[in-house]
Tab-separated table of C-alpha atoms and ligand atoms in Angstrom:
chain	number	residue	atom	x	y	z
A	1	UNK	CA	-1.360	-12.117	-16.580
A	2	UNK	CA	-3.000	-8.871	-18.434
A	3	UNK	CA	-6.606	-7.226	-17.436
A	4	UNK	CA	-8.835	-7.217	-19.948
A	5	UNK	CA	-10.003	-3.940	-20.122
A	6	UNK	CA	-6.704	-1.801	-19.037
A	7	UNK	CA	-6.290	1.888	-20.564
A	8	UNK	CA	-3.170	3.989	-20.083
A	9	UNK	CA	-4.693	5.816	-17.189
A	10	UNK	CA	-6.234	2.525	-15.500
A	11	UNK	CA	-2.345	1.194	-15.107
A	12	UNK	CA	-0.773	4.511	-14.084
A	13	UNK	CA	-2.552	4.594	-10.549
A	14	UNK	CA	-2.392	1.140	-9.229
A	15	UNK	CA	0.959	-0.047	-10.202
A	16	UNK	CA	2.356	2.546	-8.106
A	17	UNK	CA	1.603	1.347	-4.310
A	18	UNK	CA	0.790	-2.347	-5.357
A	19	UNK	CA	3.863	-4.712	-6.680
A	20	UNK	CA	3.939	-6.049	-9.832
A	21	UNK	CA	3.277	-9.539	-9.024
A	22	UNK	CA	-0.616	-8.512	-7.324
A	23	UNK	CA	-1.581	-5.738	-9.123
A	24	UNK	CA	-1.358	-8.404	-12.449
A	25	UNK	CA	-3.170	-11.422	-9.766
A	26	UNK	CA	-5.421	-8.200	-8.584
A	27	UNK	CA	-6.077	-7.062	-12.011
A	28	UNK	CA	-6.901	-10.420	-13.410
A	29	UNK	CA	-8.937	-11.645	-11.081
A	30	UNK	CA	-13.098	-11.279	-12.611
A	31	UNK	CA	-14.959	-10.527	-14.791
A	32	UNK	CA	-14.770	-6.860	-16.678
A	33	UNK	CA	-17.889	-5.099	-18.199
A	34	UNK	CA	-18.305	-1.683	-19.274
A	35	UNK	CA	-16.144	0.219	-17.434
A	36	UNK	CA	-16.922	-0.738	-14.239
A	37	UNK	CA	-16.852	-4.602	-12.923
A	38	UNK	CA	-17.103	-6.610	-10.031
A	39	UNK	CA	-14.840	-7.592	-7.852
A	40	UNK	CA	-14.804	-11.656	-8.729
A	41	UNK	CA	-15.224	-14.307	-5.956
A	42	UNK	CA	-11.766	-15.395	-6.039
A	43	UNK	CA	-7.602	-14.061	-6.810
A	44	UNK	CA	-6.811	-17.004	-9.189
A	45	UNK	CA	-5.835	-19.429	-6.913
A	46	UNK	CA	-6.489	-22.770	-8.318
A	47	UNK	CA	-6.285	-24.709	-5.345
A	48	UNK	CA	-8.219	-22.112	-2.865
A	49	UNK	CA	-10.573	-20.443	-6.413
A	50	UNK	CA	-12.768	-18.662	-3.539
A	51	UNK	CA	-10.070	-17.261	-1.562
A	52	UNK	CA	-9.285	-13.045	-1.876
A	53	UNK	CA	-11.257	-11.275	-3.700
A	54	UNK	CA	-9.945	-9.384	-6.776
A	55	UNK	CA	-10.247	-5.647	-7.671
A	56	UNK	CA	-8.806	-4.109	-4.646
A	57	UNK	CA	-6.256	-4.274	-1.981
A	58	UNK	CA	-6.531	-3.828	1.843
A	59	UNK	CA	-4.411	-1.284	2.791
A	60	UNK	CA	-5.214	-1.870	7.320
A	61	UNK	CA	-7.630	-3.750	9.158
A	62	UNK	CA	-9.239	-2.735	12.415
A	63	UNK	CA	-10.962	-5.469	14.194
A	64	UNK	CA	-12.461	-4.664	17.488
A	65	UNK	CA	-13.454	-8.443	19.113
A	66	UNK	CA	-15.020	-9.229	22.612
A	67	UNK	CA	-15.068	-12.893	23.515
A	68	UNK	CA	-16.640	-14.303	25.788
A	69	UNK	CA	-15.358	-18.123	26.225
A	70	UNK	CA	-18.684	-19.193	28.138
A	71	UNK	CA	-20.917	-19.041	26.044
A	72	UNK	CA	-18.366	-18.656	23.142
A	73	UNK	CA	-20.191	-15.304	21.515
A	74	UNK	CA	-17.936	-13.728	18.866
A	75	UNK	CA	-18.392	-9.937	18.295
A	76	UNK	CA	-17.138	-7.660	16.346
A	77	UNK	CA	-16.377	-4.718	13.990
A	78	UNK	CA	-13.490	-4.520	11.110
A	79	UNK	CA	-13.687	-1.491	9.295
A	80	UNK	CA	-10.777	-2.039	6.530
A	81	UNK	CA	-9.069	0.629	4.661
A	82	UNK	CA	-9.258	-0.049	1.258
A	83	UNK	CA	-7.846	0.718	-1.996
A	84	UNK	CA	-9.459	0.332	-5.653
A	85	UNK	CA	-7.773	-1.570	-7.979
A	86	UNK	CA	-10.092	-1.296	-11.150
A	87	UNK	CA	-13.302	0.542	-10.927
A	88	UNK	CA	-16.367	-1.954	-8.303
A	89	UNK	CA	-19.631	-1.605	-8.913
A	90	UNK	CA	-19.516	-3.748	-6.652
A	91	UNK	CA	-16.671	-5.728	-4.928
A	92	UNK	CA	-15.930	-9.225	-2.015
A	93	UNK	CA	-14.966	-10.267	1.003
A	94	UNK	CA	-14.869	-14.081	2.286
A	95	UNK	CA	-16.816	-14.534	5.552
A	96	UNK	CA	-18.110	-17.795	6.531
A	97	UNK	CA	-21.078	-18.110	9.529
A	98	UNK	CA	-21.744	-14.972	11.923
A	99	UNK	CA	-24.465	-12.554	11.850
A	100	UNK	CA	-23.801	-8.851	10.146
A	101	UNK	CA	-25.895	-6.073	11.729
A	102	UNK	CA	-24.787	-3.888	9.769
A	103	UNK	CA	-22.988	-3.394	6.807
A	104	UNK	CA	-20.805	0.440	5.966
A	105	UNK	CA	-18.981	1.143	3.105
A	106	UNK	CA	-17.434	5.272	3.612
A	107	UNK	CA	-19.623	5.701	6.317
A	108	UNK	CA	-23.186	5.036	4.180
A	109	UNK	CA	-24.643	2.103	4.518
A	110	UNK	CA	-24.275	-0.359	1.593
A	111	UNK	CA	-26.148	-3.767	-0.113
A	112	UNK	CA	-24.759	-6.563	0.582
A	113	UNK	CA	-25.839	-10.541	0.416
A	114	UNK	CA	-24.131	-13.518	1.533
A	115	UNK	CA	-23.276	-16.859	-0.984
A	116	UNK	CA	-21.094	-19.372	1.006
A	117	UNK	CA	-17.979	-17.131	1.804
A	118	UNK	CA	-19.019	-14.802	0.254
A	119	UNK	CA	-19.865	-11.361	1.394
A	120	UNK	CA	-21.181	-9.189	-1.825
A	121	UNK	CA	-21.127	-6.008	-0.865
A	122	UNK	CA	-22.800	-3.161	-3.298
A	123	UNK	CA	-21.805	0.203	-2.187
A	124	UNK	CA	-24.498	3.019	-2.891
A	125	UNK	CA	-22.217	4.535	-5.862
A	126	UNK	CA	-19.466	2.617	-8.021
A	127	UNK	CA	-15.505	3.300	-6.193
A	128	UNK	CA	-13.238	4.375	-8.836
A	129	UNK	CA	-10.304	2.672	-9.305
A	130	UNK	CA	-7.481	4.202	-7.159
A	131	UNK	CA	-9.754	5.140	-5.125
A	132	UNK	CA	-8.797	5.009	-1.022
A	133	UNK	CA	-12.141	3.239	0.371
A	134	UNK	CA	-14.195	2.231	4.222
A	135	UNK	CA	-15.428	-0.748	4.877
A	136	UNK	CA	-17.219	-1.690	8.337
A	137	UNK	CA	-19.012	-4.293	9.152
A	138	UNK	CA	-20.434	-5.028	12.042
A	139	UNK	CA	-21.082	-8.962	12.830
A	140	UNK	CA	-21.637	-11.704	16.139
A	141	UNK	CA	-22.411	-15.161	16.778
A	142	UNK	CA	-20.207	-18.456	17.616
A	143	UNK	CA	-17.424	-18.469	14.764
A	144	UNK	CA	-17.143	-22.036	13.841
A	145	UNK	CA	-13.813	-23.837	13.202
A	146	UNK	CA	-13.391	-25.504	9.201
A	147	UNK	CA	-11.840	-28.119	7.855
A	148	UNK	CA	-8.887	-27.628	5.440
A	149	UNK	CA	-9.055	-30.013	1.858
A	150	UNK	CA	-6.221	-32.393	4.345
A	151	UNK	CA	-8.244	-32.548	7.234
A	152	UNK	CA	-6.801	-30.236	9.892
A	153	UNK	CA	-8.706	-28.022	11.919
A	154	UNK	CA	-8.817	-23.915	10.699
A	155	UNK	CA	-9.833	-20.814	11.900
A	156	UNK	CA	-11.398	-20.421	14.988
A	157	UNK	CA	-10.900	-24.027	17.045
A	158	UNK	CA	-12.237	-23.964	20.480
A	159	UNK	CA	-9.950	-24.918	23.663
A	160	UNK	CA	-11.446	-25.360	26.818
A	161	UNK	CA	-10.211	-22.268	28.223
A	162	UNK	CA	-9.983	-19.672	24.914
A	163	UNK	CA	-9.957	-20.304	21.100
A	164	UNK	CA	-6.623	-21.138	19.117
A	165	UNK	CA	-7.125	-18.710	16.787
A	166	UNK	CA	-4.811	-20.089	13.395
A	167	UNK	CA	-5.934	-19.754	9.868
A	168	UNK	CA	-3.050	-21.177	7.304
A	169	UNK	CA	-4.818	-21.010	4.543
A	170	UNK	CA	-8.529	-20.636	4.702
A	171	UNK	CA	-9.019	-20.066	8.425
A	172	UNK	CA	-9.500	-16.020	8.512
A	173	UNK	CA	-12.715	-16.351	6.879
A	174	UNK	CA	-14.371	-17.768	10.027
A	175	UNK	CA	-14.152	-14.277	12.668
A	176	UNK	CA	-12.820	-11.700	10.681
A	177	UNK	CA	-14.238	-10.183	7.200
A	178	UNK	CA	-10.822	-10.400	4.971
A	179	UNK	CA	-9.478	-10.395	1.372
A	180	UNK	CA	-8.276	-13.640	2.480
A	181	UNK	CA	-5.580	-14.336	-0.169
A	182	UNK	CA	-1.416	-14.052	0.638
A	183	UNK	CA	-1.952	-11.504	-2.232
A	184	UNK	CA	-3.191	-9.196	-0.056
A	185	UNK	CA	-0.751	-7.989	2.826
A	186	UNK	CA	-1.386	-5.287	5.253
A	187	UNK	CA	-1.170	-3.902	8.526
A	188	UNK	CA	-3.393	-4.736	11.610
A	189	UNK	CA	-4.897	-3.215	15.011
A	190	UNK	CA	-6.594	-5.311	17.517
A	191	UNK	CA	-8.271	-4.468	20.591
A	192	UNK	CA	-9.729	-7.891	21.861
A	193	UNK	CA	-11.468	-7.890	25.090
A	194	UNK	CA	-11.937	-11.438	27.212
A	195	UNK	CA	-13.187	-12.247	30.815
A	196	UNK	CA	-10.290	-10.425	33.353
A	197	UNK	CA	-8.711	-13.220	34.542
A	198	UNK	CA	-8.093	-14.402	29.879
A	199	UNK	CA	-5.020	-13.170	27.948
A	200	UNK	CA	-5.512	-12.316	24.287
A	201	UNK	CA	-2.712	-12.356	22.189
A	202	UNK	CA	-2.194	-11.147	18.465
A	203	UNK	CA	0.599	-10.014	16.726
A	204	UNK	CA	2.927	-7.558	16.333
A	205	UNK	CA	3.285	-5.379	19.482
A	206	UNK	CA	1.814	-5.284	22.397
A	207	UNK	CA	0.277	-1.636	23.092
A	208	UNK	CA	-1.246	-2.808	26.533
A	209	UNK	CA	-4.653	-3.974	28.763
A	210	UNK	CA	-6.906	-1.868	29.603
A	211	UNK	CA	-9.069	-3.784	32.923
A	212	UNK	CA	-12.766	-2.359	33.260
A	213	UNK	CA	-16.209	-4.197	34.319
A	214	UNK	CA	-14.167	-7.776	35.335
A	215	UNK	CA	-13.353	-7.718	31.734
A	216	UNK	CA	-9.732	-6.734	29.120
A	217	UNK	CA	-9.176	-5.320	26.614
A	218	UNK	CA	-5.750	-6.190	24.893
A	219	UNK	CA	-4.898	-3.820	21.892
A	220	UNK	CA	-1.811	-4.942	19.405
A	221	UNK	CA	-0.699	-3.567	16.735
A	222	UNK	CA	1.204	-5.654	13.501
A	223	UNK	CA	2.455	-2.383	11.317
A	224	UNK	CA	4.572	-4.318	9.330
A	225	UNK	CA	2.124	-6.546	6.119
A	226	UNK	CA	1.031	-9.217	7.211
A	227	UNK	CA	-1.314	-11.993	5.150
A	228	UNK	CA	-5.063	-12.667	6.482
A	229	UNK	CA	-3.822	-16.084	7.511
A	230	UNK	CA	-0.971	-15.198	9.572
A	231	UNK	CA	-3.726	-13.606	12.015
A	232	UNK	CA	-4.690	-14.278	15.472
A	233	UNK	CA	-6.609	-13.855	18.265
A	234	UNK	CA	-5.887	-16.063	20.528
A	235	UNK	CA	-7.242	-16.601	24.045
A	236	UNK	CA	-7.143	-18.427	27.137
A	237	UNK	CA	-5.387	-18.604	30.591
A	238	UNK	CA	-1.871	-17.539	30.387
A	239	UNK	CA	1.477	-16.871	32.381
A	240	UNK	CA	2.678	-14.267	30.360
A	241	UNK	CA	6.352	-13.478	29.968
A	242	UNK	CA	7.981	-9.574	28.506
A	243	UNK	CA	11.098	-8.870	27.461
A	244	UNK	CA	13.217	-7.200	24.538
A	245	UNK	CA	16.046	-8.441	23.033
A	246	UNK	CA	19.467	-7.032	22.683
A	247	UNK	CA	18.902	-6.647	19.056
A	248	UNK	CA	15.705	-4.214	20.072
A	249	UNK	CA	13.123	-7.213	19.221
A	250	UNK	CA	10.179	-6.978	21.771
A	251	UNK	CA	9.326	-10.702	22.519
A	252	UNK	CA	5.561	-11.759	24.154
A	253	UNK	CA	5.275	-14.869	25.381
A	254	UNK	CA	2.277	-16.602	26.262
A	255	UNK	CA	1.865	-20.042	27.875
A	256	UNK	CA	-1.129	-22.055	29.184
A	257	UNK	CA	-0.119	-22.922	32.368
A	258	UNK	CA	-0.003	-26.297	31.843
A	259	UNK	CA	3.040	-25.993	29.166
A	260	UNK	CA	4.365	-24.472	30.747
A	261	UNK	CA	7.002	-26.160	33.032
A	262	UNK	CA	8.037	-28.695	28.840
A	263	UNK	CA	7.795	-25.121	27.440
A	264	UNK	CA	10.202	-23.486	29.485
A	265	UNK	CA	13.722	-24.780	28.030
A	266	UNK	CA	12.473	-25.099	24.372
A	267	UNK	CA	11.490	-20.634	25.108
A	268	UNK	CA	14.177	-19.718	26.516
A	269	UNK	CA	16.352	-20.039	23.439
A	270	UNK	CA	14.018	-18.363	21.608
A	271	UNK	CA	16.519	-15.196	22.032
A	272	UNK	CA	19.521	-17.169	20.433
A	273	UNK	CA	17.343	-19.142	17.838
A	274	UNK	CA	16.810	-15.220	16.468
A	275	UNK	CA	20.021	-14.255	16.922
A	276	UNK	CA	21.209	-17.608	14.581
A	277	UNK	CA	18.191	-17.397	12.246
A	278	UNK	CA	19.432	-13.600	11.797
A	279	UNK	CA	22.628	-14.473	11.144
A	280	UNK	CA	21.930	-16.758	8.610
A	281	UNK	CA	18.570	-14.870	7.091
A	282	UNK	CA	19.688	-11.450	7.453
A	283	UNK	CA	17.607	-8.633	9.731
A	284	UNK	CA	14.642	-10.262	11.551
A	285	UNK	CA	12.053	-8.764	9.387
A	286	UNK	CA	9.446	-7.904	12.248
A	287	UNK	CA	10.092	-5.521	15.539
A	288	UNK	CA	8.054	-7.739	17.315
A	289	UNK	CA	8.198	-11.586	18.453
A	290	UNK	CA	7.557	-14.120	20.726
A	291	UNK	CA	5.360	-17.498	21.199
A	292	UNK	CA	1.741	-18.810	21.729
A	293	UNK	CA	1.966	-21.571	23.869
A	294	UNK	CA	-1.466	-22.840	23.935
A	295	UNK	CA	-3.158	-26.555	25.515
A	296	UNK	CA	-4.938	-27.272	22.190
A	297	UNK	CA	-6.200	-29.866	19.662
A	298	UNK	CA	-5.159	-28.352	16.653
A	299	UNK	CA	-2.484	-31.327	15.398
A	300	UNK	CA	-0.039	-28.542	14.303
A	301	UNK	CA	1.807	-25.950	14.913
A	302	UNK	CA	1.270	-22.107	12.368
A	303	UNK	CA	4.076	-19.057	11.780
A	304	UNK	CA	1.525	-16.363	13.101
A	305	UNK	CA	3.375	-13.411	11.985
A	306	UNK	CA	5.843	-11.896	14.978
A	307	UNK	CA	4.377	-15.048	17.309
A	308	UNK	CA	3.996	-18.973	16.366
A	309	UNK	CA	0.987	-20.586	17.491
A	310	UNK	CA	1.753	-24.138	19.030
A	311	UNK	CA	-1.537	-26.222	20.138
A	312	UNK	CA	1.696	-27.677	22.695
A	313	UNK	CA	5.370	-27.638	24.507
A	314	UNK	CA	7.160	-27.024	21.036
A	315	UNK	CA	10.429	-28.931	21.136
A	316	UNK	CA	13.186	-27.120	19.432
A	317	UNK	CA	13.261	-28.415	16.039
A	318	UNK	CA	9.259	-27.271	15.948
A	319	UNK	CA	10.556	-23.215	17.247
A	320	UNK	CA	13.320	-23.179	14.093
A	321	UNK	CA	10.990	-23.846	11.793
A	322	UNK	CA	8.594	-21.687	12.832
A	323	UNK	CA	10.618	-18.675	13.430
A	324	UNK	CA	12.207	-19.256	10.383
A	325	UNK	CA	8.957	-18.962	8.701
A	326	UNK	CA	9.155	-15.539	9.765
A	327	UNK	CA	11.448	-14.712	7.315
A	328	UNK	CA	10.343	-17.143	4.761
A	329	UNK	CA	6.710	-17.028	3.915
A	330	UNK	CA	5.954	-14.418	6.752
A	331	UNK	CA	7.953	-11.587	5.494
A	332	UNK	CA	8.383	-13.146	1.689
A	333	UNK	CA	4.833	-14.365	1.389
A	334	UNK	CA	3.216	-17.115	-1.017
A	335	UNK	CA	1.969	-15.317	-4.592
A	336	UNK	CA	0.257	-19.142	-5.350
A	337	UNK	CA	-0.412	-22.042	-3.217
A	338	UNK	CA	0.603	-23.880	-5.176
A	339	UNK	CA	4.285	-22.871	-4.451
A	340	UNK	CA	4.066	-24.255	-0.808
A	341	UNK	CA	7.401	-25.242	-0.698
A	342	UNK	CA	8.656	-21.428	-0.171
A	343	UNK	CA	7.266	-22.034	3.389
A	344	UNK	CA	7.464	-25.191	4.052
A	345	UNK	CA	10.941	-26.350	2.435
A	346	UNK	CA	12.580	-23.514	3.513
A	347	UNK	CA	11.222	-24.032	7.084
A	348	UNK	CA	12.059	-27.392	7.084
A	349	UNK	CA	15.946	-26.669	5.702
A	350	UNK	CA	16.379	-24.043	8.164
A	351	UNK	CA	15.471	-27.212	10.864
A	352	UNK	CA	18.415	-29.251	9.264
A	353	UNK	CA	21.022	-26.065	9.412
A	354	UNK	CA	20.498	-25.113	12.977
A	355	UNK	CA	21.296	-28.506	14.383
A	356	UNK	CA	24.391	-29.219	11.983
A	357	UNK	CA	25.579	-26.118	13.607
A	358	UNK	CA	24.023	-27.104	17.191
A	359	UNK	CA	25.927	-30.695	17.877
A	360	UNK	CA	23.437	-32.366	15.561
A	361	UNK	CA	22.955	-34.563	12.399
A	362	UNK	CA	24.376	-31.932	9.255
A	363	UNK	CA	22.032	-32.037	6.490
A	364	UNK	CA	23.497	-34.315	4.306
A	365	UNK	CA	23.081	-36.857	7.016
A	366	UNK	CA	19.201	-36.112	7.164
A	367	UNK	CA	19.372	-35.862	3.461
A	368	UNK	CA	20.786	-39.204	3.239
A	369	UNK	CA	18.413	-40.456	5.326
A	370	UNK	CA	15.825	-38.812	3.407
A	371	UNK	CA	16.908	-40.643	-0.158
A	372	UNK	CA	17.619	-43.671	1.324
A	373	UNK	CA	13.533	-44.543	1.725
A	374	UNK	CA	12.244	-46.731	-0.667
A	375	UNK	CA	10.509	-45.349	-4.046
A	376	UNK	CA	7.304	-46.702	-2.953
A	377	UNK	CA	7.298	-44.442	0.886
A	378	UNK	CA	5.223	-42.048	1.501
A	379	UNK	CA	8.193	-39.242	0.679
A	380	UNK	CA	8.515	-39.691	-2.926
A	381	UNK	CA	4.103	-39.051	-3.143
A	382	UNK	CA	4.284	-35.955	-5.514
A	383	UNK	CA	6.894	-33.558	-6.330
A	384	UNK	CA	6.626	-30.598	-3.867
A	385	UNK	CA	6.866	-27.729	-6.521
A	386	UNK	CA	3.185	-29.122	-8.234
A	387	UNK	CA	1.292	-30.964	-4.925
A	388	UNK	CA	-1.751	-31.112	-7.330
A	389	UNK	CA	-4.524	-29.734	-4.857
A	390	UNK	CA	-4.737	-28.508	-1.547
A	391	UNK	CA	-5.277	-31.355	0.344
A	392	UNK	CA	-1.335	-31.618	0.043
A	393	UNK	CA	0.088	-28.359	0.814
A	394	UNK	CA	1.457	-29.832	3.891
A	395	UNK	CA	1.728	-32.889	2.884
A	396	UNK	CA	5.393	-34.970	3.654
A	397	UNK	CA	6.867	-33.857	-0.182
A	398	UNK	CA	5.947	-30.660	0.353
A	399	UNK	CA	8.195	-30.316	3.588
A	400	UNK	CA	10.985	-33.711	3.129
A	401	UNK	CA	11.453	-33.008	-0.885
A	402	UNK	CA	10.921	-29.138	-0.594
A	403	UNK	CA	14.116	-29.161	1.810
A	404	UNK	CA	16.572	-32.359	-0.334
A	405	UNK	CA	15.729	-29.775	-3.399
A	406	UNK	CA	17.112	-26.997	-0.868
A	407	UNK	CA	20.235	-28.998	-0.139
A	408	UNK	CA	20.565	-29.934	-3.748
A	409	UNK	CA	20.760	-26.917	-4.484
A	410	UNK	CA	23.640	-25.871	-1.327
A	411	UNK	CA	25.403	-29.135	-2.705
A	412	UNK	CA	25.562	-27.722	-6.406
A	413	UNK	CA	26.189	-23.730	-5.936
A	414	UNK	CA	28.448	-24.643	-2.329
A	415	UNK	CA	27.831	-23.457	0.920
A	416	UNK	CA	28.461	-19.092	0.691
A	417	UNK	CA	26.466	-19.136	-2.838
A	418	UNK	CA	24.030	-20.902	-1.442
A	419	UNK	CA	23.605	-18.587	1.761
A	420	UNK	CA	24.143	-15.775	0.012
A	421	UNK	CA	20.849	-16.633	-2.748
A	422	UNK	CA	18.826	-17.620	0.954
A	423	UNK	CA	20.102	-13.745	1.735
A	424	UNK	CA	18.568	-12.587	-0.988
A	425	UNK	CA	15.600	-13.853	-1.314
A	426	UNK	CA	14.937	-12.866	2.261
A	427	UNK	CA	16.396	-9.405	1.555
A	428	UNK	CA	15.052	-8.847	-1.663
A	429	UNK	CA	11.388	-9.647	-1.179
A	430	UNK	CA	10.933	-8.465	2.331
A	431	UNK	CA	7.081	-7.376	3.376
A	432	UNK	CA	6.359	-8.544	-0.235
A	433	UNK	CA	5.929	-11.474	-2.461
A	434	UNK	CA	8.109	-14.700	-3.859
A	435	UNK	CA	7.539	-17.379	-6.418
A	436	UNK	CA	9.379	-20.446	-7.324
A	437	UNK	CA	10.470	-18.756	-10.897
A	438	UNK	CA	11.340	-15.828	-9.284
A	439	UNK	CA	13.369	-18.127	-7.002
A	440	UNK	CA	15.284	-20.074	-9.902
A	441	UNK	CA	15.954	-16.887	-11.600
A	442	UNK	CA	17.686	-15.648	-7.972
A	443	UNK	CA	20.085	-18.655	-7.698
A	444	UNK	CA	21.193	-18.729	-11.284
A	445	UNK	CA	21.910	-15.216	-11.012
A	446	UNK	CA	24.123	-15.238	-7.888
A	447	UNK	CA	25.417	-18.843	-8.956
A	448	UNK	CA	25.905	-18.407	-12.826
A	449	UNK	CA	23.994	-22.090	-13.184
A	450	UNK	CA	21.692	-22.887	-14.863
A	451	UNK	CA	19.377	-24.685	-13.144
A	452	UNK	CA	16.739	-25.812	-14.984
A	453	UNK	CA	17.455	-29.253	-14.101
A	454	UNK	CA	18.180	-29.422	-10.893
A	455	UNK	CA	15.004	-27.810	-10.175
A	456	UNK	CA	12.689	-29.996	-13.111
A	457	UNK	CA	13.808	-33.057	-11.439
A	458	UNK	CA	13.539	-31.714	-7.657
A	459	UNK	CA	10.451	-29.991	-7.753
A	460	UNK	CA	8.839	-31.090	-10.902
A	461	UNK	CA	8.898	-34.134	-11.381
A	462	UNK	CA	7.101	-37.578	-9.955
A	463	UNK	CA	8.287	-40.441	-8.159
A	464	UNK	CA	11.454	-40.663	-6.378
A	465	UNK	CA	15.048	-39.229	-8.413
A	466	UNK	CA	17.163	-41.889	-9.609
A	467	UNK	CA	20.412	-39.481	-8.679
A	468	UNK	CA	21.239	-37.436	-5.955
B	501	LIG	N1	2.426	-23.886	8.542
B	501	LIG	C1	2.220	-24.788	9.394
B	501	LIG	C2	3.639	-25.214	9.842
B	501	LIG	O1	4.126	-25.422	9.117
B	501	LIG	C3	1.307	-25.701	8.949
B	501	LIG	C4	-0.526	-25.150	9.091
B	501	LIG	C5	-0.715	-26.890	9.006
B	501	LIG	N2	-2.577	-26.332	8.427
B	501	LIG	C6	-3.240	-27.409	8.203
B	501	LIG	N3	-4.735	-26.324	8.261
B	501	LIG	N4	-2.345	-28.100	8.190
B	501	LIG	O2	3.861	-24.767	10.517
B	502	ZN	ZN1	5.761	-24.502	8.488
C-alpha cells in the first residue's frame, strides 16, 4: 500500500524509525488533503475497521489508574508519547465509555469530540510529520466490558473482588485511550492504585508498591514493545509469589486464593516450560514473566504480555499455550487480525510439541485424531488463513487446523528444518510484526522447497483437505 501523496522528504523521516510494514499501513490509512491530513479512524484492518488509528505511532504509554472495586469507579490519566507519521491536523484514539475531564496535546488544551469508540483530537496547531508529541487524557467513570464478535466478554471484566482485564482483540479501549491495533507497539509504565487489601497486576517488571491511607500503588514497567490488546491491569485479592529463574527472568505470579491449590502444581512448572520453549523457539523475548490466576467468568485465558491471564487455575497445556504466545503473538505481532493463525496455530502446535516431548501423544497422533473428523465437523468450517470475519478469529479451525498446517510443514521439510523455521521466525521478527506471506517465504527459503500448494491447501482452501 502506498500513501496518496508522499514526498521524498516525508518518506525519509518515518521509515527509519518504524518497521516497514507498520509505516506502510499507518501511512495508508485516512484521507489526504493538501499538505495536512486527518489521522483516520482505523489502520485499515478489514475485520476491525475502527481499530487503531492512522497517522501516528505511540512510543510510550504512561498509565496512572486508581480503581475502587466497591463503587466500580476508575480514575485515570494516560500520557501518550507519540510520533506523527504524517502532517496531522487531527488524529483519533480509541476509547469506549468513560468521561474525559481534560485533554492536552503538548500541555496545551486540545479540542476533542467523541464518536462511538473514536476519540477525535484536534490540537491547536497541526503536528508536523516526524514530530514527537505528548497527549495527556484525564478521565474517569465505570469501565464497561465490550462483547466481541464471537460473543466473548472483553476489556474491563468485573469480578467479585476487582477486575479481570483483558483486551483481545478490542477491549483495551474500555480502560485507556489507545492506538488499539497490534500494528502499533509501545512501551508502558503503570501506576495502579487499589485498596490496600487488593493487588493490581500489569505487564513487565514489578517496580514495587507503596501503601498510604489504606491504598496501595503498584508500579510496573513493560519496556519491550507491546500491542495494546496485551496490556492488563488485573485487580483482586491475590497471593503473590516472586522469584528469578536461573536464566535471569523475573517471575511474578498472582493467584486468587480460591484457585491456589489447583494452580500450584501447574505454576510450579513455569520455569521448566519457559526453559523448554526457549530451547525450541529461541531466547525468551522479555525480561519478566509470570501468571495471573483469577477467579472470573471470562471463558478464556489470554497471553497478556510477560504475564498470561487465566480466568481459573490453568491446566499444563494452557500454560504452555499462553507462554508460547510470548514468542508467537506477543513478541512477533500480527499485522492484520486475518493472520490470527500465526498466533493461535503456533501456540497450539507448541502444546502438541510439548506433549510429544514429555511422554504424551506425538504431534502425529494429535494430527491424525483431528484429521479423522468428518467433513461436517466444525474443524473444517472455514480455512484458518481466511477466517472471514472477526467472529471467527478464535474458532477451532484457527487453532487446530492452524496447528495442522504447521504439522504438514514439518512433515514436508523434516524436523530439523522445521524447528529452524520456527526459531528463525521468532528471532527475525522479535519485537516486531509478521505476516502469513512472510512466514511462507521464510519456510520456502529455509527448506529450499516450493510450499505454495501446501499452504494453499491447508490455510486457504475451504473444506477438509483430501490428502494429509
Ligand atoms: N488468545 C487467547 C488464547 O488463545 C484467546 C482470546 C479469546 N478472546 C476472545 N475475545 N474470544 O489463549
Ligand atoms: Zn492462544
